[in-house]
Coordinates of C-alpha atoms and ligand atoms in Angstrom, one line a residue:
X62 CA -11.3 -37.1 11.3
X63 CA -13.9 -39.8 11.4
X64 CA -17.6 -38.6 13.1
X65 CA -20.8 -40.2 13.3
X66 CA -24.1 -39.0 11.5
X67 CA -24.9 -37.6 15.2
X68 CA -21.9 -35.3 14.9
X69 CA -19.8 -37.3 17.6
X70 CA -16.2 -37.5 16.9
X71 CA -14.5 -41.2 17.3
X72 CA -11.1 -40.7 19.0
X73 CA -10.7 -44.2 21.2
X74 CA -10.5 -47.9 19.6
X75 CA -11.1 -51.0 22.2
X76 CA -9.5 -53.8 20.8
X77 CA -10.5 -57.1 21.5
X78 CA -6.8 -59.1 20.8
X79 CA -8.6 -62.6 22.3
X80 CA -12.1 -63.7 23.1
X81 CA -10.3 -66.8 25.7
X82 CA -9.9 -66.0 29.6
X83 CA -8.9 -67.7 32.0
X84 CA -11.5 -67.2 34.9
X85 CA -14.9 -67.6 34.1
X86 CA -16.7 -64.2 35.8
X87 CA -21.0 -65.8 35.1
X88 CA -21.9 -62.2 34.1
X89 CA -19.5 -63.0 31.3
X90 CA -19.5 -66.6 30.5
X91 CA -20.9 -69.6 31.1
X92 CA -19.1 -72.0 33.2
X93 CA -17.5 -74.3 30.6
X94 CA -16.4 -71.4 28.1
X95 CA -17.2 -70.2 25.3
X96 CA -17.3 -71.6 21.4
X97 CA -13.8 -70.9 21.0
X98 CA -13.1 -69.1 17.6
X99 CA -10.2 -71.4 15.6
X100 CA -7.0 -69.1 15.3
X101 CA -7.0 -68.5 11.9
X102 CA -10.5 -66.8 12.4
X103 CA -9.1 -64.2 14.7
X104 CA -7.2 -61.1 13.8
X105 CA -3.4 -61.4 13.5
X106 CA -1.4 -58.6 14.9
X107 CA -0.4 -57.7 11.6
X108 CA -4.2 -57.1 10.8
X109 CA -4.8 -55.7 13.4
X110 CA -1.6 -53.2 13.5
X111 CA -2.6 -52.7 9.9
X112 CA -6.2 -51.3 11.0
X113 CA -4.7 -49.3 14.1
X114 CA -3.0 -47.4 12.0
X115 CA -5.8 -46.4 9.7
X116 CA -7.8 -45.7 12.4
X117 CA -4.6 -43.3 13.2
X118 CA -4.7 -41.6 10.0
X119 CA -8.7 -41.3 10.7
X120 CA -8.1 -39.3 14.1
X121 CA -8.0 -42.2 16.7
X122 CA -5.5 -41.8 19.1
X123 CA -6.4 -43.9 22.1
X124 CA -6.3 -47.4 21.6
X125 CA -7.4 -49.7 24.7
X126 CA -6.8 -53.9 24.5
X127 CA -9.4 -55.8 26.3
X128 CA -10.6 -59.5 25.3
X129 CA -11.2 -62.1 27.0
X130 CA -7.8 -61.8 29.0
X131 CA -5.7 -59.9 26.4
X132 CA -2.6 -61.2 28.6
X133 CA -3.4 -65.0 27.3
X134 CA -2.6 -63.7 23.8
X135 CA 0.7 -64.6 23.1
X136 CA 3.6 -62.1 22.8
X137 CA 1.4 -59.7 23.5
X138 CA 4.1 -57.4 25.3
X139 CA 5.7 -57.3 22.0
X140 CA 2.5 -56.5 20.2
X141 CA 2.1 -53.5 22.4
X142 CA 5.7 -52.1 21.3
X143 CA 4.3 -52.4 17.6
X144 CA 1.4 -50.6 18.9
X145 CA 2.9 -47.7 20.1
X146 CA 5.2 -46.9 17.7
X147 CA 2.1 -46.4 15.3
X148 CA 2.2 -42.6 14.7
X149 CA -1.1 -40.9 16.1
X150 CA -1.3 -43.4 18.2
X151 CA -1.1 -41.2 21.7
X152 CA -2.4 -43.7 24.4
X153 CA -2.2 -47.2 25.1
X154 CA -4.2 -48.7 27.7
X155 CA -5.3 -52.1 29.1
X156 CA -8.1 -53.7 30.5
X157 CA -6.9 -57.0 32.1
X158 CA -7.8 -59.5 35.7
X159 CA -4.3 -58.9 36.7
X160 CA -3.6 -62.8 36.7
X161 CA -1.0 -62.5 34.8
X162 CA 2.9 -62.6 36.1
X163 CA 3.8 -59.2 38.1
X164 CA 6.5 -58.7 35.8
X165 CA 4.4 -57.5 32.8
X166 CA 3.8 -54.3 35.1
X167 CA 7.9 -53.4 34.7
X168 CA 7.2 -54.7 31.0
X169 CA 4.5 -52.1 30.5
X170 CA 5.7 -49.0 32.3
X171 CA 9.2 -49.6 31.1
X172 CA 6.7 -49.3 27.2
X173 CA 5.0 -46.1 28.7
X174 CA 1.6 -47.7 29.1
X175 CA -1.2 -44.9 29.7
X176 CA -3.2 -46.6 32.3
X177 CA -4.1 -50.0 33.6
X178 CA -7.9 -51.1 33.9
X179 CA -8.0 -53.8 36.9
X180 CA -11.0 -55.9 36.9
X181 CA -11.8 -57.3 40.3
X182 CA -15.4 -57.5 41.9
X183 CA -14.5 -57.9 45.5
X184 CA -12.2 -57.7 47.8
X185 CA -13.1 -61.1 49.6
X186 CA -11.6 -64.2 48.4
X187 CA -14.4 -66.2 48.6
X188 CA -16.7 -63.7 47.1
X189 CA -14.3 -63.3 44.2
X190 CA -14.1 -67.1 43.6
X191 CA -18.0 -67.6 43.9
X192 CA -18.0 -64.5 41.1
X193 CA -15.3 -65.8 38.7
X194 CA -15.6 -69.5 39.6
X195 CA -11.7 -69.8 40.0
X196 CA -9.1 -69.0 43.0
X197 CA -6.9 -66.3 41.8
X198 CA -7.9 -63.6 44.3
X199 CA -4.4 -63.9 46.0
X200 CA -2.6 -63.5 42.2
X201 CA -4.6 -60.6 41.6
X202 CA -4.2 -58.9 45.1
X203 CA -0.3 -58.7 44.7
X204 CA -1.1 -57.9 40.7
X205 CA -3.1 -54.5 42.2
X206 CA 0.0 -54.2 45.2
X207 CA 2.4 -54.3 42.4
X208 CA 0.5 -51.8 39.9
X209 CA 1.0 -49.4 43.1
X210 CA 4.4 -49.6 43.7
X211 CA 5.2 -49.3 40.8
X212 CA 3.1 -45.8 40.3
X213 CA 1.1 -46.8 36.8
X214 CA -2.2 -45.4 36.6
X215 CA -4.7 -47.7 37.7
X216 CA -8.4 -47.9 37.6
X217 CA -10.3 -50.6 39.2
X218 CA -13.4 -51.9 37.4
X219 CA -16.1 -53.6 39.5
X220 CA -19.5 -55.1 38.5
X221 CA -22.0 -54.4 41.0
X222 CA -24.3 -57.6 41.3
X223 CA -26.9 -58.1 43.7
X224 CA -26.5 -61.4 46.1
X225 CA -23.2 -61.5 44.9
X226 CA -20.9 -58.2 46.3
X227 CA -22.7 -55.3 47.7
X228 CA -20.8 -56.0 51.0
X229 CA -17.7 -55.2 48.7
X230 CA -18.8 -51.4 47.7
X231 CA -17.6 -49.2 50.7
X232 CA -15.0 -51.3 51.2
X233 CA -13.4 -50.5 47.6
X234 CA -14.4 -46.7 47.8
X235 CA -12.3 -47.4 51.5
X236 CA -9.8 -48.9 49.4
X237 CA -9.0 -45.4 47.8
X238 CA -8.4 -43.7 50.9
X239 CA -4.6 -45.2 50.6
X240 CA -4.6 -45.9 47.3
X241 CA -3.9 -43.3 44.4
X242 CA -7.0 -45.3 42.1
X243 CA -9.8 -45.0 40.8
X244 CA -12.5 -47.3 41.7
X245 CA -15.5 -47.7 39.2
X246 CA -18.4 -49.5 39.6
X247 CA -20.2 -50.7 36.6
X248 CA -23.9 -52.2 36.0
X249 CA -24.3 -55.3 35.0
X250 CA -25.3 -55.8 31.5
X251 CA -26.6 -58.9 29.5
X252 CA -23.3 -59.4 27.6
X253 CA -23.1 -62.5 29.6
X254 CA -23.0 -65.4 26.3
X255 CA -26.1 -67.3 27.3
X256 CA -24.5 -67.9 30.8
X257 CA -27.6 -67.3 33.0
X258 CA -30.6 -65.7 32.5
X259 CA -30.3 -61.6 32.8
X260 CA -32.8 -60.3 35.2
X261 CA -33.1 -56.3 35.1
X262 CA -30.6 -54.7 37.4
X263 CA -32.0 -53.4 41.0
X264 CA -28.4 -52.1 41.4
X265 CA -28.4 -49.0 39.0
X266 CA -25.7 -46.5 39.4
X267 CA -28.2 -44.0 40.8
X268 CA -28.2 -46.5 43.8
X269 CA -25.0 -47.4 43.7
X270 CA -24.6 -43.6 44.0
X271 CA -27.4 -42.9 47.0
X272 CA -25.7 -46.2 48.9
X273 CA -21.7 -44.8 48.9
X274 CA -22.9 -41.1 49.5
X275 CA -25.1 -41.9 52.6
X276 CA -21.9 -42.9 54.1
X277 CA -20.0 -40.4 52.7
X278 CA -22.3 -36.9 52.3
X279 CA -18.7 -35.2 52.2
X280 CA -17.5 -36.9 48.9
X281 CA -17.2 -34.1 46.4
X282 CA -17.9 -34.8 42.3
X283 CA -15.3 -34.8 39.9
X284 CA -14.9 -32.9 36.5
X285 CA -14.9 -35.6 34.3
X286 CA -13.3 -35.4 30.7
X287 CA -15.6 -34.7 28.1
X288 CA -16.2 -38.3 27.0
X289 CA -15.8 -40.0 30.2
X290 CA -18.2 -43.1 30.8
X291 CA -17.8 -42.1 34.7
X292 CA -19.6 -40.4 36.7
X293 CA -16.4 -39.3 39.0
X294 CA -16.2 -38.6 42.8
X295 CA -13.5 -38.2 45.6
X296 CA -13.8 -38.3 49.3
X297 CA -12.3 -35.2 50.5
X298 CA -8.5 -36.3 51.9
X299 CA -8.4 -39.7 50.0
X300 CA -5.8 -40.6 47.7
X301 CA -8.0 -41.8 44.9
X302 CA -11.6 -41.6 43.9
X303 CA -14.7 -43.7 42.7
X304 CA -17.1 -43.5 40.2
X305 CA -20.1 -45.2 38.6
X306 CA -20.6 -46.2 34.7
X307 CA -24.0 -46.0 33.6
X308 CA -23.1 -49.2 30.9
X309 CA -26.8 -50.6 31.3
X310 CA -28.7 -47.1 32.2
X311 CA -26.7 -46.1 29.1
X312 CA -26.9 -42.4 29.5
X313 CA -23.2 -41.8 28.5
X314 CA -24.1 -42.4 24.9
X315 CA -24.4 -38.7 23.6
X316 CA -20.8 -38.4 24.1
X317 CA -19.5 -42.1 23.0
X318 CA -16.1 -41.8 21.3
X319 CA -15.3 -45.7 21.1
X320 CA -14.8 -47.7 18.1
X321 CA -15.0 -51.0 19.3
X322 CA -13.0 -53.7 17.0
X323 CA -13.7 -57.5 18.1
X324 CA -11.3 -60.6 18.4
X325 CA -12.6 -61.7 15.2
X326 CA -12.2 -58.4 13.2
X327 CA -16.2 -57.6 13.5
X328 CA -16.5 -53.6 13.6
X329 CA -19.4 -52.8 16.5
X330 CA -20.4 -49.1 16.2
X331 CA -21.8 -49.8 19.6
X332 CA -21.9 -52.1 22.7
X333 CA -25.3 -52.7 22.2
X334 CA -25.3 -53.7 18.7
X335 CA -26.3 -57.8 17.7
X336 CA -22.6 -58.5 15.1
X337 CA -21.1 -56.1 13.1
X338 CA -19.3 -55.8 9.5
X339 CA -16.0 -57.7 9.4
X340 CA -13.0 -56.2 8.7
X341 CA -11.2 -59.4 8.6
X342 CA -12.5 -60.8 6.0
X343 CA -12.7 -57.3 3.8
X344 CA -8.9 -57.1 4.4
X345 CA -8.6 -61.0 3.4
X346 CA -10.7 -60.0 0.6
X347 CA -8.0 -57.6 -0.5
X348 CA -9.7 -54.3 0.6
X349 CA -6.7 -51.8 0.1
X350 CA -6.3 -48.5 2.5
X351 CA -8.6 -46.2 0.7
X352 CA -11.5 -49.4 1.1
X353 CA -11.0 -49.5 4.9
X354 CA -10.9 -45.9 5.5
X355 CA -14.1 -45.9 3.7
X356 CA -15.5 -48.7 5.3
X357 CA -15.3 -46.7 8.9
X358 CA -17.0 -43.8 7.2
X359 CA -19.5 -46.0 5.9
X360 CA -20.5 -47.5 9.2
X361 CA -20.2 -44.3 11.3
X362 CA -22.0 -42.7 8.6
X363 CA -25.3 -45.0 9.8
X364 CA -24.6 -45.2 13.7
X365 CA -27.0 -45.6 16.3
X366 CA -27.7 -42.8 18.4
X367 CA -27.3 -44.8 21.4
X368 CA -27.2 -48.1 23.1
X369 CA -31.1 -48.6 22.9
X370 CA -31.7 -47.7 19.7
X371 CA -28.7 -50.6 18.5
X372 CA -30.4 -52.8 21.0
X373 CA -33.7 -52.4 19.3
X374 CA -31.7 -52.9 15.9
X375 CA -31.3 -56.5 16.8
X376 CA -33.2 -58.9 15.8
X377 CA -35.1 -60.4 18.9
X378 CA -34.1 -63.9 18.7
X379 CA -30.4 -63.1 18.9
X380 CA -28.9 -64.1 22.1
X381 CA -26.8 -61.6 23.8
X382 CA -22.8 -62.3 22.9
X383 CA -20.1 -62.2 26.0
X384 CA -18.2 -59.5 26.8
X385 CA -15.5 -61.5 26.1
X386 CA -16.2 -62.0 22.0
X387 CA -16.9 -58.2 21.9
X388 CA -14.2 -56.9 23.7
X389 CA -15.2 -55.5 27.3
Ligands
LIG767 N1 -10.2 -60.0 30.9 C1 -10.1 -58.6 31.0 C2 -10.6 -58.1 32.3 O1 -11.1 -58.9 33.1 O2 -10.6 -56.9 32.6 C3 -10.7 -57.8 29.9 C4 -12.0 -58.3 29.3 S1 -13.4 -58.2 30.4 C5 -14.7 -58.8 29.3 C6 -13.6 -56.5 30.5 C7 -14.6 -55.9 31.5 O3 -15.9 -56.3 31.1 C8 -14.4 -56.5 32.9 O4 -14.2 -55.4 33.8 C9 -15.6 -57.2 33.2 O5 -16.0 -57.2 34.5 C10 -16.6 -56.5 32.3 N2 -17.8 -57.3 32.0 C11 -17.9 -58.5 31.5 N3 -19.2 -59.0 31.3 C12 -19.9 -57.9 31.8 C13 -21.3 -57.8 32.0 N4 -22.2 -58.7 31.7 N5 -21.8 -56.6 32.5 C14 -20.9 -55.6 32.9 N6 -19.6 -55.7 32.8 C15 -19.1 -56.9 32.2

């Protein structure tokens, strides 16, 4: 069992398979990219199957993949089969823009996929092109149709950003009137890779909360599991339910279970921490089993206790990375 020096067990690894997307959300990155990482500097499947299953033997047994757009990695279907045949292992989810082809949603159910984390900011075309700078709203409409039909577990992730979709936020907690999903709305953070300035946010999910409730006093709140990052709510008679995630008001931290492992192979202990120790080049290094294992202890042994102590960590020049090179 691996727990921090707060006493928090880890139990769920996000792993970043790809740091490249292809739309370009700026509260991610910046128009023209990123500094793309060369292959050979990224994490091969075998590495990274090869730390999954350490991390099994250590007590993980929920493993997310997130990037960039983990459905640009190539073969990545197959790489999920490897995936779940690691033993431990009990979930295996995905956080994706849903512009990839509709059949990956057979593909994935027919693997037993846990859940599906759908990443769309508004529920106007426009709005969503002004948002990710690219005209794929139609793709990922049908992607979210097809997700439905086809009964997998779906949550839908949305960034709340001032001047940019607070028309969209009833209409999405409307959307799960119909719709068996979850719709979460997140704070923006400054993971955005030096693509625009990061102001503080007005929107905080206290009044993200006060706005949906006002229109619906009724909506009753949620158990949510003991590590959720969610604060959970369901209108009385809808299908699905909404929630809010604290990511910038960080108060989730006391419970955080996530290991987050990068693109690159860079361990972050938290969101908010500037780098992180890299396993790639430890394993490349010839680290055997016994090093890695300890390795984890070793840096969960000297965690933050939450998202602003890591921030103050940092050093003060660093710029903030992208969500994309950490692995939203
Ligand atoms: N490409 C996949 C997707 O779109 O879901 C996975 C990676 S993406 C970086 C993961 C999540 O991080 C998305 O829901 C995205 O909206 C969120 N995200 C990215 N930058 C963010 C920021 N600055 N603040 C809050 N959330 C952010």
């Amino acid at each position: 069992m691996l727990v921090d020096n707060h006493g928090r067990p880890l139990r769920y690894l996000r792993l970043g398979v790809t740091e490249r997307c292809n739309l370009r959300c700026f509260y991610c990155m910046p128009e023209e990219g990123l500094a793309w990482s060369a292959k050979n500097q990224l994490l091969s499947y075998e590495e990274m199957l090869r730390l999954v299953t350490i991390l099994a033997g250590l007590g993980i047994d929920k493993v997310r993949l997130t990037g960039g757009e983990p459905f640009v990695r190539k073969d990545l279907v197959y790489f999920m089969r490897e995936l779940k045949a690691i033993k431990g292992i009990k979930q295996l989810s995905i956080t994706t823009n849903g512009t990839a082809p509709v059949e990956t949603i057979a593909q994935m159910k027919a693997l037993g996929i846990h859940a599906v984390n759908l990443s769309l900011d508004s529920l106007n075309p426009e709005r969503f092109a002004r948002i990710t700078r690219r005209n794929e709203f139609d793709k990922v409409w049908s992607y979210f149709e097809e997700l439905m039909n086809q009964g997998l577990r779906t949550k839908i992730n949305a960034v709340v950003m001032e001047e940019h979709n607070l028309e969209d936020i009833l209409p999405m907690v409307a959307l799960t009137e119909k719709h068996s999903v979850s719709v979460r709305f997140i704070e923006e953070m400054p993971f955005n890779g030096g693509s625009k300035g990061y102001q503080k946010i007005k929107w905080n999910y206290e009044k993200i909360l006060h706005h949906i409730l006002n229109k619906h006093p009724q909506a009753l709140r949620l158990d949510d599991h003991s590590s959720s990052t969610s604060y959970n709510y369901k209108v009385p008679g809808y299908a699905g339910s909404f929630g809010v995630i604290p990511a910038y008001s960080r108060a989730i931290c006391a419970t955080c279970d996530r290991i987050r492992i990068t693109p690159k192979g860079e361990l972050k202990t938290c969101l908010y921490q500037n780098g992180g120790f890299s396993f790639r080049d430890y394993m490349r290094a010839g680290a055997t089993d016994k090093d890695l294992q300890a390795k984890f202890r070793e840096h969960f042994g000297r965690r933050a206790k939450n998202g602003f102590e890591a921030e103050q960590n940092k050093e003060q020049s660093a710029s903030f990375e992208s969500m994309a090179t950490i692995g939203g």
